[in-house]
Amino acid sequence: MRLLLRNGRVLDPASGVDDTLDVLIEDGRIARLEAKIPARGAEVADLAGLVVCPGFLDMHVHLREPGQEWKETIATGTRAAAAGGFTGVACMPNTVPVNDSRSVTESILRTAARDAVVAVYPVGCVSKGQAGEELAEMADMFEAGARAFSDDGQPVASGLLLRKALEYSRLFDVPILDHCEDSGLVAGGVVHEGDVSTRMGLRGWPGVAEDVVVQRDVLLAEYTAGRLHVAHLSTGRSADIVRRAKKAGIRVTCEATPHHLALTDEAVSGFDTNAKMNPPLRPESDRRALLKALQDGTVDAIATDHAPHHADEKNVEFSRAPFGIVGLETAVSVCLDRLVHGGTIGLPRLVELFTSGPARILGLAKGTLAPGADADVTVLDPNRRVTVDPARFRSKSANTPFAGWSLRGAPVMTLVAGRIVHDGR
Amino acid sequence: MKLRSPHLLGIEFLEPEEITAILDAAETFAEISTREIKKVPTLRGKTVVNFFVEPSTRTRSSFELAEKRLSADSLNFSTSTSSLVKGETLLDTARNLEAMAPDFIVIRHSEPGAPHFLARHCRSSVINAGDGAHEHPTQALLDAFTMRRRGRRFPGLRVAIVGDILHSRVARSNVLLLTRMGADVTVCGPPTLLPRGIERLGCRATHRMEEAIEGADVVMMLRVQLERMRAGFFPTLREYARLFGLDGARLRLAAPDALVMHPGPINRGVEIMGDVADGAASVILEQVTNGVAVRMAVLYLLAGGAERETAA
Ligand SMILES: [Zn+2]
Ligand SMILES: [Zn+2]
């Protein structure tokens, strides 16, 4: 099986390539990368005018299977990923049951082997039952294929437990992904505490409730020499803390979501539950600080925190609606439009944030098109105009704040191990 | 005058002219309420559902009386009798209400935005009778009406609102309404009970009661709830009363003819001392009386006002 991708702009920040090249794929791997490769019987895809990138990775996705299949399944979630330009997703462990043991990790990977169209990297729980008390069997889960540990959905509330997790995970050099939230300070908050919460009479979720935990986590990462990854960074202050920690040589990385980069808390005006997520949308000052953190390298990855919920679950009073929005099928267009065309970062930096950035955090031999690498490829049309239409999502859920947005730039083709899993050219 | 929206979801969406129109109409209805026969046929054949998911005898009674005096058919649909307690969603309830085809739904709910939700899912006119800590537009309208009837004019009027601003829909709606009408509003409470950025609604904020009251033309006291003490917003009711209770000495700092207002029910000896609540400056009971006229005005104008009347 040979496939030749012709005439595209090959953009692989990991190996410093940015040139019009042909890419020859053989047996699921990148075979050659040269100007003008003769077809010699290979299937040819002409990608003139398009950008050929390493496969995009989304390191923060809730696939909801097992246990909440009415929201999403591994089959539908990975199809949404493929359509959104992703070749691999890391799935969070807050399923039912939670992924806190080898058997659940294995069962997720078995289902993925059968149903998934992109790579699935399970994230195991930090604590047994995700109860925040005792360490889960990390070694077992790591051997079964878990590539990071997290109690996402909740923070690792106990400093003692986080300390142990950061220490114990050094056995396999994987990161602890923390959802940084001091639940006491959040005190039932549902939107950012500020002008909007004041105006709407909604309970506020103050930015400082994230910052104090990010600071605590960084100090523990320094003390333990463990690897900390801050999930869905949402405030300028947290970005400052991570920036300083990195300068000090502490092993910390972080991700930002497209929604925190593109939206502010004004999006909840009108009580739109599709703009309700955790952490909440922040004011413009925080959004600008996150953009700066993208530019200066503080942020390592863009991740969606894809959190599908059924329409009935979201169609309730604002305070009662569950937190979370879907993101897989809008992330790349939102980022191309707002970040690249918006002038915040260049395309190479965006590609890095979606490829080598997350690959390095998860320790995956992915995120590059160097010869010999797995032929996971994302093809972008940076100028295609798209309108977000949730009715056409592959995801089972449509809870997006971007419905109706007209965006410039889109993923148009996705290949996993040399196989075309999405072709929207 | 016709209101632009078929709903009254909050003061947020009202223009100053609409506020004035409601207050003007309320004058007429206040006059009707002094007649021997206090009933007019304005809403004959119209159905109003009073949907109260949070208990409130006062507001509900006031709406009920307003509806009866306008000859509407009204129906109370409250928590104890509804199936919300059995886990029915607000959407299901909205559909059930919709099936009864009411012309109006008056909703009181503990969640901010619940009336807006109902308005999106029902064809009826929705009136917000209080949604969580968000808005309570008819209360702000009746407060304004009470000030106006007492001869106060809004431009430059100095109003102090004192108490639990954070959790108060009355405070929010009043700040919006009064600042929109040109009044000079100061909110006051302990720092734990002043929401961040409240000044951006157009008012001043202070933690010192004396500063808030000094020279005020209107002193509006808010009810403080025991559960806020339990949640740690202030140490004890005693200390709260000492710092933020309205007594005679503090009232003397206000303008000589200042009005004392309270949305009720009052906690005597906590946010307001008995002698002040019963004193000459107090218009607390007038607020209750005026509530009926203002709610009649709102129903009347939402039903189409004069246009409908001539058609009938
Ligand atoms: Zn999270
Ligand atoms: Zn998450």
Tab-separated table of C-alpha atoms in Angstrom, chain A:
chain	number	residue	atom	x	y	z
A	1	MET	CA	0.000	0.000	0.000
A	2	ARG	CA	1.682	3.168	-1.210
A	3	LEU	CA	0.282	6.662	-1.176
A	4	LEU	CA	1.912	9.756	-2.595
A	5	LEU	CA	0.904	13.163	-1.260
A	6	ARG	CA	1.874	15.606	-3.969
A	7	ASN	CA	2.576	19.316	-4.158
A	8	GLY	CA	1.537	20.236	-0.635
A	9	ARG	CA	3.358	22.641	1.636
A	10	VAL	CA	4.939	20.227	4.093
A	11	LEU	CA	5.109	21.811	7.507
A	12	ASP	CA	6.856	19.750	10.172
A	13	PRO	CA	8.181	22.015	12.929
A	14	ALA	CA	9.717	19.048	14.776
A	15	SER	CA	12.174	18.424	11.958
A	16	GLY	CA	12.370	22.008	10.758
A	17	VAL	CA	10.737	21.335	7.397
A	18	ASP	CA	8.599	23.975	5.684
A	19	ASP	CA	8.689	23.488	1.936
A	20	THR	CA	6.679	22.334	-1.040
A	21	LEU	CA	7.442	18.617	-1.092
A	22	ASP	CA	5.986	15.283	-2.003
A	23	VAL	CA	5.436	12.753	0.761
A	24	LEU	CA	5.599	9.066	-0.009
A	25	ILE	CA	3.850	6.769	2.420
A	26	GLU	CA	4.624	3.054	2.438
A	27	ASP	CA	3.239	0.442	4.823
A	28	GLY	CA	1.817	3.043	7.149
A	29	ARG	CA	5.058	4.964	7.508
A	30	ILE	CA	6.637	8.023	5.983
A	31	ALA	CA	9.025	6.606	3.406
A	32	ARG	CA	10.398	9.679	1.664
A	33	LEU	CA	10.018	13.421	1.734
A	34	GLU	CA	11.366	15.054	-1.421
A	35	ALA	CA	10.571	17.433	-4.195
A	36	LYS	CA	9.007	15.516	-7.105
A	37	ILE	CA	8.747	11.867	-6.177
A	38	PRO	CA	7.635	9.710	-9.138
A	39	ALA	CA	4.384	7.852	-8.481
A	40	ARG	CA	5.528	4.421	-9.681
A	41	GLY	CA	2.125	2.862	-9.090
A	42	ALA	CA	1.427	4.633	-5.807
A	43	GLU	CA	-2.002	6.137	-5.281
A	44	VAL	CA	-1.647	9.904	-5.705
A	45	ALA	CA	-3.352	12.710	-3.835
A	46	ASP	CA	-2.686	16.164	-5.225
A	47	LEU	CA	-2.506	18.580	-2.303
A	48	ALA	CA	-1.471	21.740	-4.132
A	49	GLY	CA	-2.457	24.783	-2.087
A	50	LEU	CA	-2.839	22.718	1.072
A	51	VAL	CA	-0.598	22.280	4.091
A	52	VAL	CA	0.622	18.809	5.029
A	53	CYS	CA	1.335	18.497	8.747
A	54	PRO	CA	2.146	15.746	11.199
A	55	GLY	CA	-1.038	14.257	12.644
A	56	PHE	CA	-2.649	16.558	15.184
A	57	LEU	CA	-2.992	15.254	18.730
A	58	ASP	CA	-5.617	16.273	21.240
A	59	MET	CA	-4.326	15.395	24.653
A	60	HIS	CA	-7.524	16.217	26.539
A	61	VAL	CA	-10.716	14.518	25.401
A	62	HIS	CA	-13.650	12.954	27.217
A	63	LEU	CA	-14.830	10.027	25.104
A	64	ARG	CA	-17.486	9.031	27.700
A	65	GLU	CA	-17.156	5.289	26.985
A	66	PRO	CA	-17.568	3.189	29.048
A	67	GLY	CA	-20.705	4.263	30.821
A	68	GLN	CA	-22.089	7.408	29.217
A	69	GLU	CA	-22.623	6.275	25.669
A	70	TRP	CA	-25.594	8.589	25.191
A	71	LYS	CA	-23.102	11.476	25.208
A	72	GLU	CA	-20.310	9.955	23.121
A	73	THR	CA	-18.646	6.662	22.297
A	74	ILE	CA	-15.153	5.737	21.252
A	75	ALA	CA	-16.558	5.178	17.754
A	76	THR	CA	-18.274	8.574	17.455
A	77	GLY	CA	-15.657	10.516	19.393
A	78	THR	CA	-12.804	9.273	17.234
A	79	ARG	CA	-14.821	9.984	14.064
A	80	ALA	CA	-15.307	13.520	15.347
A	81	ALA	CA	-11.559	13.629	15.955
A	82	ALA	CA	-10.760	12.448	12.428
A	83	ALA	CA	-13.163	14.974	10.922
A	84	GLY	CA	-11.578	17.656	13.061
A	85	GLY	CA	-8.085	16.844	11.817
A	86	PHE	CA	-6.857	14.793	14.782
A	87	THR	CA	-5.002	11.512	14.387
A	88	GLY	CA	-4.800	10.742	18.082
A	89	VAL	CA	-6.618	11.628	21.290
A	90	ALA	CA	-5.847	11.112	24.955
A	91	CYS	CA	-9.049	10.167	26.760
A	92	MET	CA	-9.719	11.214	30.312
A	93	PRO	CA	-10.491	8.588	32.937
A	94	ASN	CA	-13.706	9.990	34.403
A	95	THR	CA	-15.843	7.377	32.687
A	96	VAL	CA	-18.276	4.991	34.397
A	97	PRO	CA	-16.539	3.034	35.800
A	98	VAL	CA	-13.532	5.328	36.063
A	99	ASN	CA	-10.318	4.184	34.419
A	100	ASP	CA	-8.402	3.403	37.586
A	101	SER	CA	-7.183	-0.120	36.811
A	102	ARG	CA	-5.494	-2.241	34.191
A	103	SER	CA	-8.753	-3.966	33.285
A	104	VAL	CA	-10.532	-0.705	32.415
A	105	THR	CA	-7.506	0.602	30.494
A	106	GLU	CA	-7.374	-2.654	28.551
A	107	SER	CA	-11.078	-2.606	27.856
A	108	ILE	CA	-10.857	0.955	26.501
A	109	LEU	CA	-7.994	-0.092	24.236
A	110	ARG	CA	-9.890	-3.210	23.114
A	111	THR	CA	-12.920	-1.114	22.203
A	112	ALA	CA	-10.625	1.372	20.487
A	113	ALA	CA	-8.976	-1.405	18.459
A	114	ARG	CA	-12.433	-2.399	17.259
A	115	ASP	CA	-14.205	0.962	16.904
A	116	ALA	CA	-11.734	3.812	16.786
A	117	VAL	CA	-10.565	5.486	13.593
A	118	VAL	CA	-7.766	7.455	15.262
A	119	ALA	CA	-5.257	6.497	17.940
A	120	VAL	CA	-6.578	6.465	21.495
A	121	TYR	CA	-4.230	7.053	24.421
A	122	PRO	CA	-5.930	6.332	27.722
A	123	VAL	CA	-5.222	8.525	30.702
A	124	GLY	CA	-5.441	6.606	33.954
A	125	CYS	CA	-6.755	7.891	37.260
A	126	VAL	CA	-4.362	9.254	39.832
A	127	SER	CA	-6.492	7.850	42.634
A	128	LYS	CA	-8.492	4.679	43.176
A	129	GLY	CA	-12.073	5.287	42.182
A	130	GLN	CA	-10.988	8.845	41.405
A	131	ALA	CA	-11.850	9.418	45.028
A	132	GLY	CA	-8.786	11.522	45.729
A	133	GLU	CA	-7.502	9.336	48.552
A	134	GLU	CA	-5.206	6.456	47.574
A	135	LEU	CA	-2.977	6.087	44.516
A	136	ALA	CA	-4.396	3.956	41.733
A	137	GLU	CA	-2.296	1.119	40.269
A	138	MET	CA	-0.322	3.337	37.935
A	139	ALA	CA	2.300	0.776	36.952
A	140	ASP	CA	-0.373	-1.703	35.885
A	141	MET	CA	-2.174	0.939	33.839
A	142	PHE	CA	1.076	2.203	32.334
A	143	GLU	CA	1.948	-1.322	31.177
A	144	ALA	CA	-1.534	-1.644	29.718
A	145	GLY	CA	-1.029	1.552	27.725
A	146	ALA	CA	-1.914	4.553	29.886
A	147	ARG	CA	0.293	7.496	28.928
A	148	ALA	CA	-0.534	9.968	31.688
A	149	PHE	CA	-2.489	10.137	34.923
A	150	SER	CA	-5.187	12.517	35.974
A	151	ASP	CA	-8.279	12.818	38.134
A	152	ASP	CA	-9.677	15.315	35.605
A	153	GLY	CA	-13.198	16.361	36.156
A	154	GLN	CA	-11.842	17.010	39.610
A	155	PRO	CA	-8.586	18.380	40.946
A	156	VAL	CA	-6.175	16.283	42.972
A	157	ALA	CA	-7.381	18.094	46.052
A	158	SER	CA	-4.977	16.619	48.552
A	159	GLY	CA	-1.472	18.019	48.454
A	160	LEU	CA	-0.244	14.790	49.970
A	161	LEU	CA	-1.813	12.677	47.241
A	162	LEU	CA	-0.417	14.924	44.521
A	163	ARG	CA	3.007	14.703	46.075
A	164	LYS	CA	2.837	10.909	46.045
A	165	ALA	CA	1.536	10.843	42.482
A	166	LEU	CA	4.330	13.121	41.270
A	167	GLU	CA	6.869	10.918	43.029
A	168	TYR	CA	5.440	7.558	42.031
A	169	SER	CA	4.944	8.508	38.385
A	170	ARG	CA	8.686	9.059	38.115
A	171	LEU	CA	8.875	5.249	37.805
A	172	PHE	CA	7.676	5.608	34.222
A	173	ASP	CA	8.380	9.286	33.591
A	174	VAL	CA	4.809	10.196	32.719
A	175	PRO	CA	3.079	13.444	33.637
A	176	ILE	CA	0.327	14.056	36.146
A	177	LEU	CA	-2.324	16.158	34.424
A	178	ASP	CA	-4.021	18.270	37.037
A	179	HIS	CA	-7.349	20.001	36.721
A	180	CYS	CA	-6.348	22.936	38.897
A	181	GLU	CA	-9.244	24.085	41.016
A	182	ASP	CA	-9.590	24.805	44.706
A	183	SER	CA	-13.131	23.545	45.099
A	184	GLY	CA	-13.580	25.370	48.381
A	185	LEU	CA	-12.808	28.685	46.724
A	186	VAL	CA	-14.965	27.830	43.729
A	187	ALA	CA	-17.839	27.326	46.188
A	188	GLY	CA	-20.362	26.254	43.597
A	189	GLY	CA	-19.349	28.923	41.076
A	190	VAL	CA	-20.638	28.441	37.539
A	191	VAL	CA	-19.127	31.377	35.628
A	192	HIS	CA	-16.035	33.498	36.064
A	193	GLU	CA	-16.369	35.757	39.095
A	194	GLY	CA	-16.372	39.272	37.712
A	195	ASP	CA	-18.577	41.714	35.882
A	196	VAL	CA	-20.594	39.015	34.156
A	197	SER	CA	-21.343	36.962	37.273
A	198	THR	CA	-22.252	40.164	39.093
A	199	ARG	CA	-24.576	41.295	36.342
A	200	MET	CA	-26.242	37.924	35.912
A	201	GLY	CA	-26.508	37.008	39.581
A	202	LEU	CA	-24.685	33.746	38.916
A	203	ARG	CA	-22.239	32.271	41.382
A	204	GLY	CA	-18.691	33.253	40.567
A	205	TRP	CA	-15.746	30.879	39.970
A	206	PRO	CA	-12.802	33.160	40.673
A	207	GLY	CA	-9.555	32.884	38.726
A	208	VAL	CA	-7.639	32.790	41.974
A	209	ALA	CA	-9.188	29.380	42.700
A	210	GLU	CA	-7.136	28.078	39.760
A	211	ASP	CA	-4.020	30.098	40.520
A	212	VAL	CA	-3.557	28.877	44.082
A	213	VAL	CA	-3.648	25.266	42.915
A	214	VAL	CA	-1.302	25.865	39.973
A	215	GLN	CA	1.133	27.479	42.398
A	216	ARG	CA	0.838	24.605	44.880
A	217	ASP	CA	1.298	22.045	42.120
A	218	VAL	CA	4.380	23.802	40.768
A	219	LEU	CA	5.953	23.857	44.220
A	220	LEU	CA	5.261	20.154	44.641
A	221	ALA	CA	6.634	19.401	41.184
A	222	GLU	CA	9.809	21.203	42.150
A	223	TYR	CA	10.036	19.410	45.467
A	224	THR	CA	9.414	15.950	44.019
A	225	ALA	CA	11.094	16.389	40.632
A	226	GLY	CA	7.950	14.833	39.182
A	227	ARG	CA	6.340	15.871	35.900
A	228	LEU	CA	3.386	18.175	36.222
A	229	HIS	CA	1.066	19.156	33.403
A	230	VAL	CA	-1.508	21.872	34.019
A	231	ALA	CA	-4.715	21.089	32.143
A	232	HIS	CA	-6.818	23.812	30.529
A	233	LEU	CA	-4.919	26.843	31.789
A	234	SER	CA	-7.413	29.687	31.934
A	235	THR	CA	-5.931	32.697	33.726
A	236	GLY	CA	-3.109	35.132	33.137
A	237	ARG	CA	-1.841	34.593	36.665
A	238	SER	CA	-1.604	30.833	36.179
A	239	ALA	CA	0.287	31.433	32.945
A	240	ASP	CA	2.728	33.637	34.875
A	241	ILE	CA	3.260	30.914	37.453
A	242	VAL	CA	3.974	28.305	34.769
A	243	ARG	CA	6.264	30.693	32.898
A	244	ARG	CA	8.330	31.356	36.014
A	245	ALA	CA	8.432	27.668	36.917
A	246	LYS	CA	9.733	26.758	33.486
A	247	LYS	CA	12.443	29.386	33.783
A	248	ALA	CA	13.428	27.876	37.096
A	249	GLY	CA	13.816	24.484	35.430
A	250	ILE	CA	10.816	22.855	37.105
A	251	ARG	CA	9.312	20.047	35.029
A	252	VAL	CA	5.993	21.619	34.214
A	253	THR	CA	4.001	21.842	30.998
A	254	CYS	CA	0.551	23.180	30.254
A	255	GLU	CA	-2.240	23.241	27.723
A	256	ALA	CA	-4.792	25.861	26.714
A	257	THR	CA	-8.141	25.235	25.063
A	258	PRO	CA	-9.450	26.867	21.884
A	259	HIS	CA	-12.452	28.222	23.802
A	260	HIS	CA	-10.360	29.978	26.426
A	261	LEU	CA	-8.283	31.427	23.595
A	262	ALA	CA	-11.225	32.551	21.479
A	263	LEU	CA	-14.013	33.479	23.881
A	264	THR	CA	-14.584	35.537	27.004
A	265	ASP	CA	-17.133	35.246	29.775
A	266	GLU	CA	-19.395	37.603	27.820
A	267	ALA	CA	-20.374	34.467	25.858
A	268	VAL	CA	-22.583	33.338	28.746
A	269	SER	CA	-24.796	36.416	28.441
A	270	GLY	CA	-28.274	35.184	27.699
A	271	PHE	CA	-27.590	32.190	29.961
A	272	ASP	CA	-26.178	30.056	27.140
A	273	THR	CA	-25.355	26.716	28.761
A	274	ASN	CA	-23.180	25.870	25.756
A	275	ALA	CA	-20.756	28.482	27.026
A	276	LYS	CA	-20.590	26.848	30.450
A	277	MET	CA	-17.465	24.838	31.136
A	278	ASN	CA	-14.908	24.245	33.876
A	279	PRO	CA	-12.731	26.236	34.206
A	280	PRO	CA	-15.100	28.944	33.012
A	281	LEU	CA	-14.528	31.435	30.227
A	282	ARG	CA	-12.523	34.356	31.571
A	283	PRO	CA	-12.496	38.076	30.835
A	284	GLU	CA	-10.565	39.633	27.977
A	285	SER	CA	-7.515	40.405	30.148
A	286	ASP	CA	-7.004	36.701	30.869
A	287	ARG	CA	-7.640	35.759	27.261
A	288	ARG	CA	-4.964	38.209	26.132
A	289	ALA	CA	-2.537	36.825	28.690
A	290	LEU	CA	-3.138	33.327	27.327
A	291	LEU	CA	-2.423	34.530	23.798
A	292	LYS	CA	0.846	35.952	25.053
A	293	ALA	CA	1.625	32.629	26.715
A	294	LEU	CA	1.071	30.905	23.362
A	295	GLN	CA	3.492	33.289	21.714
A	296	ASP	CA	6.307	33.068	24.243
A	297	GLY	CA	6.293	29.296	24.550
A	298	THR	CA	4.729	29.062	28.007
A	299	VAL	CA	1.880	26.998	26.581
A	300	ASP	CA	3.023	23.618	25.243
A	301	ALA	CA	-0.146	22.305	23.656
A	302	ILE	CA	-3.617	23.250	22.554
A	303	ALA	CA	-6.155	20.696	23.768
A	304	THR	CA	-9.910	20.809	23.420
A	305	ASP	CA	-11.230	19.376	26.709
A	306	HIS	CA	-13.891	17.898	24.398
A	307	ALA	CA	-16.737	17.267	26.854
A	308	PRO	CA	-19.866	16.021	25.129
A	309	HIS	CA	-23.231	16.309	26.863
A	310	HIS	CA	-26.665	15.406	25.558
A	311	ALA	CA	-28.857	18.316	24.489
A	312	ASP	CA	-31.401	17.430	27.198
A	313	GLU	CA	-28.704	17.702	29.849
A	314	LYS	CA	-27.736	21.170	28.649
A	315	ASN	CA	-31.290	22.396	28.060
A	316	VAL	CA	-31.888	23.301	31.704
A	317	GLU	CA	-31.400	26.266	34.021
A	318	PHE	CA	-27.853	27.619	33.707
A	319	SER	CA	-26.681	26.634	37.184
A	320	ARG	CA	-28.005	23.118	36.777
A	321	ALA	CA	-26.408	22.404	33.397
A	322	PRO	CA	-23.288	20.225	33.378
A	323	PHE	CA	-19.948	21.856	32.641
A	324	GLY	CA	-18.282	21.212	29.296
A	325	ILE	CA	-18.446	21.719	25.554
A	326	VAL	CA	-17.452	19.666	22.531
A	327	GLY	CA	-14.347	20.811	20.726
A	328	LEU	CA	-12.915	18.198	18.376
A	329	GLU	CA	-14.710	19.405	15.258
A	330	THR	CA	-14.188	23.112	15.779
A	331	ALA	CA	-10.733	23.393	17.382
A	332	VAL	CA	-8.583	23.576	14.272
A	333	SER	CA	-10.803	26.038	12.416
A	334	VAL	CA	-11.203	28.245	15.480
A	335	CYS	CA	-7.429	28.287	15.990
A	336	LEU	CA	-6.598	28.906	12.333
A	337	ASP	CA	-9.082	31.740	12.155
A	338	ARG	CA	-8.519	33.409	15.524
A	339	LEU	CA	-4.849	32.671	16.207
A	340	VAL	CA	-3.190	32.419	12.810
A	341	HIS	CA	-5.315	34.730	10.661
A	342	GLY	CA	-5.908	36.810	13.772
A	343	GLY	CA	-2.170	37.414	13.903
A	344	THR	CA	-1.325	35.928	17.303
A	345	ILE	CA	0.968	33.141	16.108
A	346	GLY	CA	2.237	31.799	12.811
A	347	LEU	CA	1.098	28.544	11.284
A	348	PRO	CA	4.313	26.672	12.258
A	349	ARG	CA	3.760	27.520	15.922
A	350	LEU	CA	0.130	26.421	15.729
A	351	VAL	CA	1.175	23.115	14.179
A	352	GLU	CA	3.723	22.635	16.934
A	353	LEU	CA	1.043	23.221	19.584
A	354	PHE	CA	-1.088	20.502	18.008
A	355	THR	CA	1.710	18.004	17.221
A	356	SER	CA	5.181	17.881	18.742
A	357	GLY	CA	3.987	19.798	21.822
A	358	PRO	CA	1.474	17.227	23.031
A	359	ALA	CA	3.588	14.301	21.681
A	360	ARG	CA	6.482	15.355	23.889
A	361	ILE	CA	4.248	15.692	26.964
A	362	LEU	CA	2.745	12.250	26.476
A	363	GLY	CA	6.068	10.658	25.478
A	364	LEU	CA	4.694	9.554	22.109
A	365	ALA	CA	6.895	8.939	19.070
A	366	LYS	CA	4.490	11.108	17.099
A	367	GLY	CA	4.176	14.641	15.921
A	368	THR	CA	6.656	14.529	13.037
A	369	LEU	CA	6.793	13.612	9.363
A	370	ALA	CA	10.428	12.531	9.471
A	371	PRO	CA	11.075	9.437	7.327
A	372	GLY	CA	10.352	6.324	9.355
A	373	ALA	CA	7.654	7.992	11.441
A	374	ASP	CA	4.103	6.655	11.523
A	375	ALA	CA	2.207	8.169	8.621
A	376	ASP	CA	-0.226	10.151	10.774
A	377	VAL	CA	-0.960	13.221	8.715
A	378	THR	CA	-3.241	16.215	9.012
A	379	VAL	CA	-3.877	18.257	5.882
A	380	LEU	CA	-5.060	21.831	6.296
A	381	ASP	CA	-6.632	24.304	3.944
A	382	PRO	CA	-5.700	27.520	5.720
A	383	ASN	CA	-8.082	29.576	3.633
A	384	ARG	CA	-11.184	27.460	3.353
A	385	ARG	CA	-14.289	29.218	4.683
A	386	VAL	CA	-16.413	27.080	6.923
A	387	THR	CA	-19.540	27.705	8.948
A	388	VAL	CA	-19.879	25.693	12.139
A	389	ASP	CA	-22.982	23.532	11.848
A	390	PRO	CA	-23.508	21.308	14.900
A	391	ALA	CA	-26.129	19.301	13.005
A	392	ARG	CA	-23.287	17.932	10.899
A	393	PHE	CA	-21.005	16.928	13.758
A	394	ARG	CA	-19.836	13.319	13.896
A	395	SER	CA	-19.830	13.655	17.635
A	396	LYS	CA	-22.980	12.412	19.355
A	397	SER	CA	-23.261	15.772	21.041
A	398	ALA	CA	-23.596	19.286	19.727
A	399	ASN	CA	-22.930	21.406	22.807
A	400	THR	CA	-20.776	24.075	21.213
A	401	PRO	CA	-20.644	27.839	21.691
A	402	PHE	CA	-19.312	28.190	18.144
A	403	ALA	CA	-22.521	27.255	16.295
A	404	GLY	CA	-22.985	29.468	13.273
A	405	TRP	CA	-19.475	30.923	13.408
A	406	SER	CA	-17.935	31.590	10.043
A	407	LEU	CA	-14.257	30.676	10.157
A	408	ARG	CA	-11.336	30.807	7.776
A	409	GLY	CA	-9.193	27.689	7.690
A	410	ALA	CA	-10.079	24.035	8.115
A	411	PRO	CA	-8.658	20.542	8.352
A	412	VAL	CA	-9.465	18.811	5.073
A	413	MET	CA	-7.854	15.387	5.235
A	414	THR	CA	-6.719	13.087	8.013
A	415	LEU	CA	-4.512	10.019	7.680
A	416	VAL	CA	-3.777	7.540	10.428
A	417	ALA	CA	-0.932	5.101	9.758
A	418	GLY	CA	-1.178	5.898	6.078
A	419	ARG	CA	-4.911	5.229	5.902
A	420	ILE	CA	-7.263	8.060	4.976
A	421	VAL	CA	-9.769	8.313	7.829
A	422	HIS	CA	-11.300	11.581	6.720
A	423	ASP	CA	-11.308	13.252	3.350
A	424	GLY	CA	-13.158	16.517	3.034
A	425	ARG	CA	-11.141	17.998	0.181
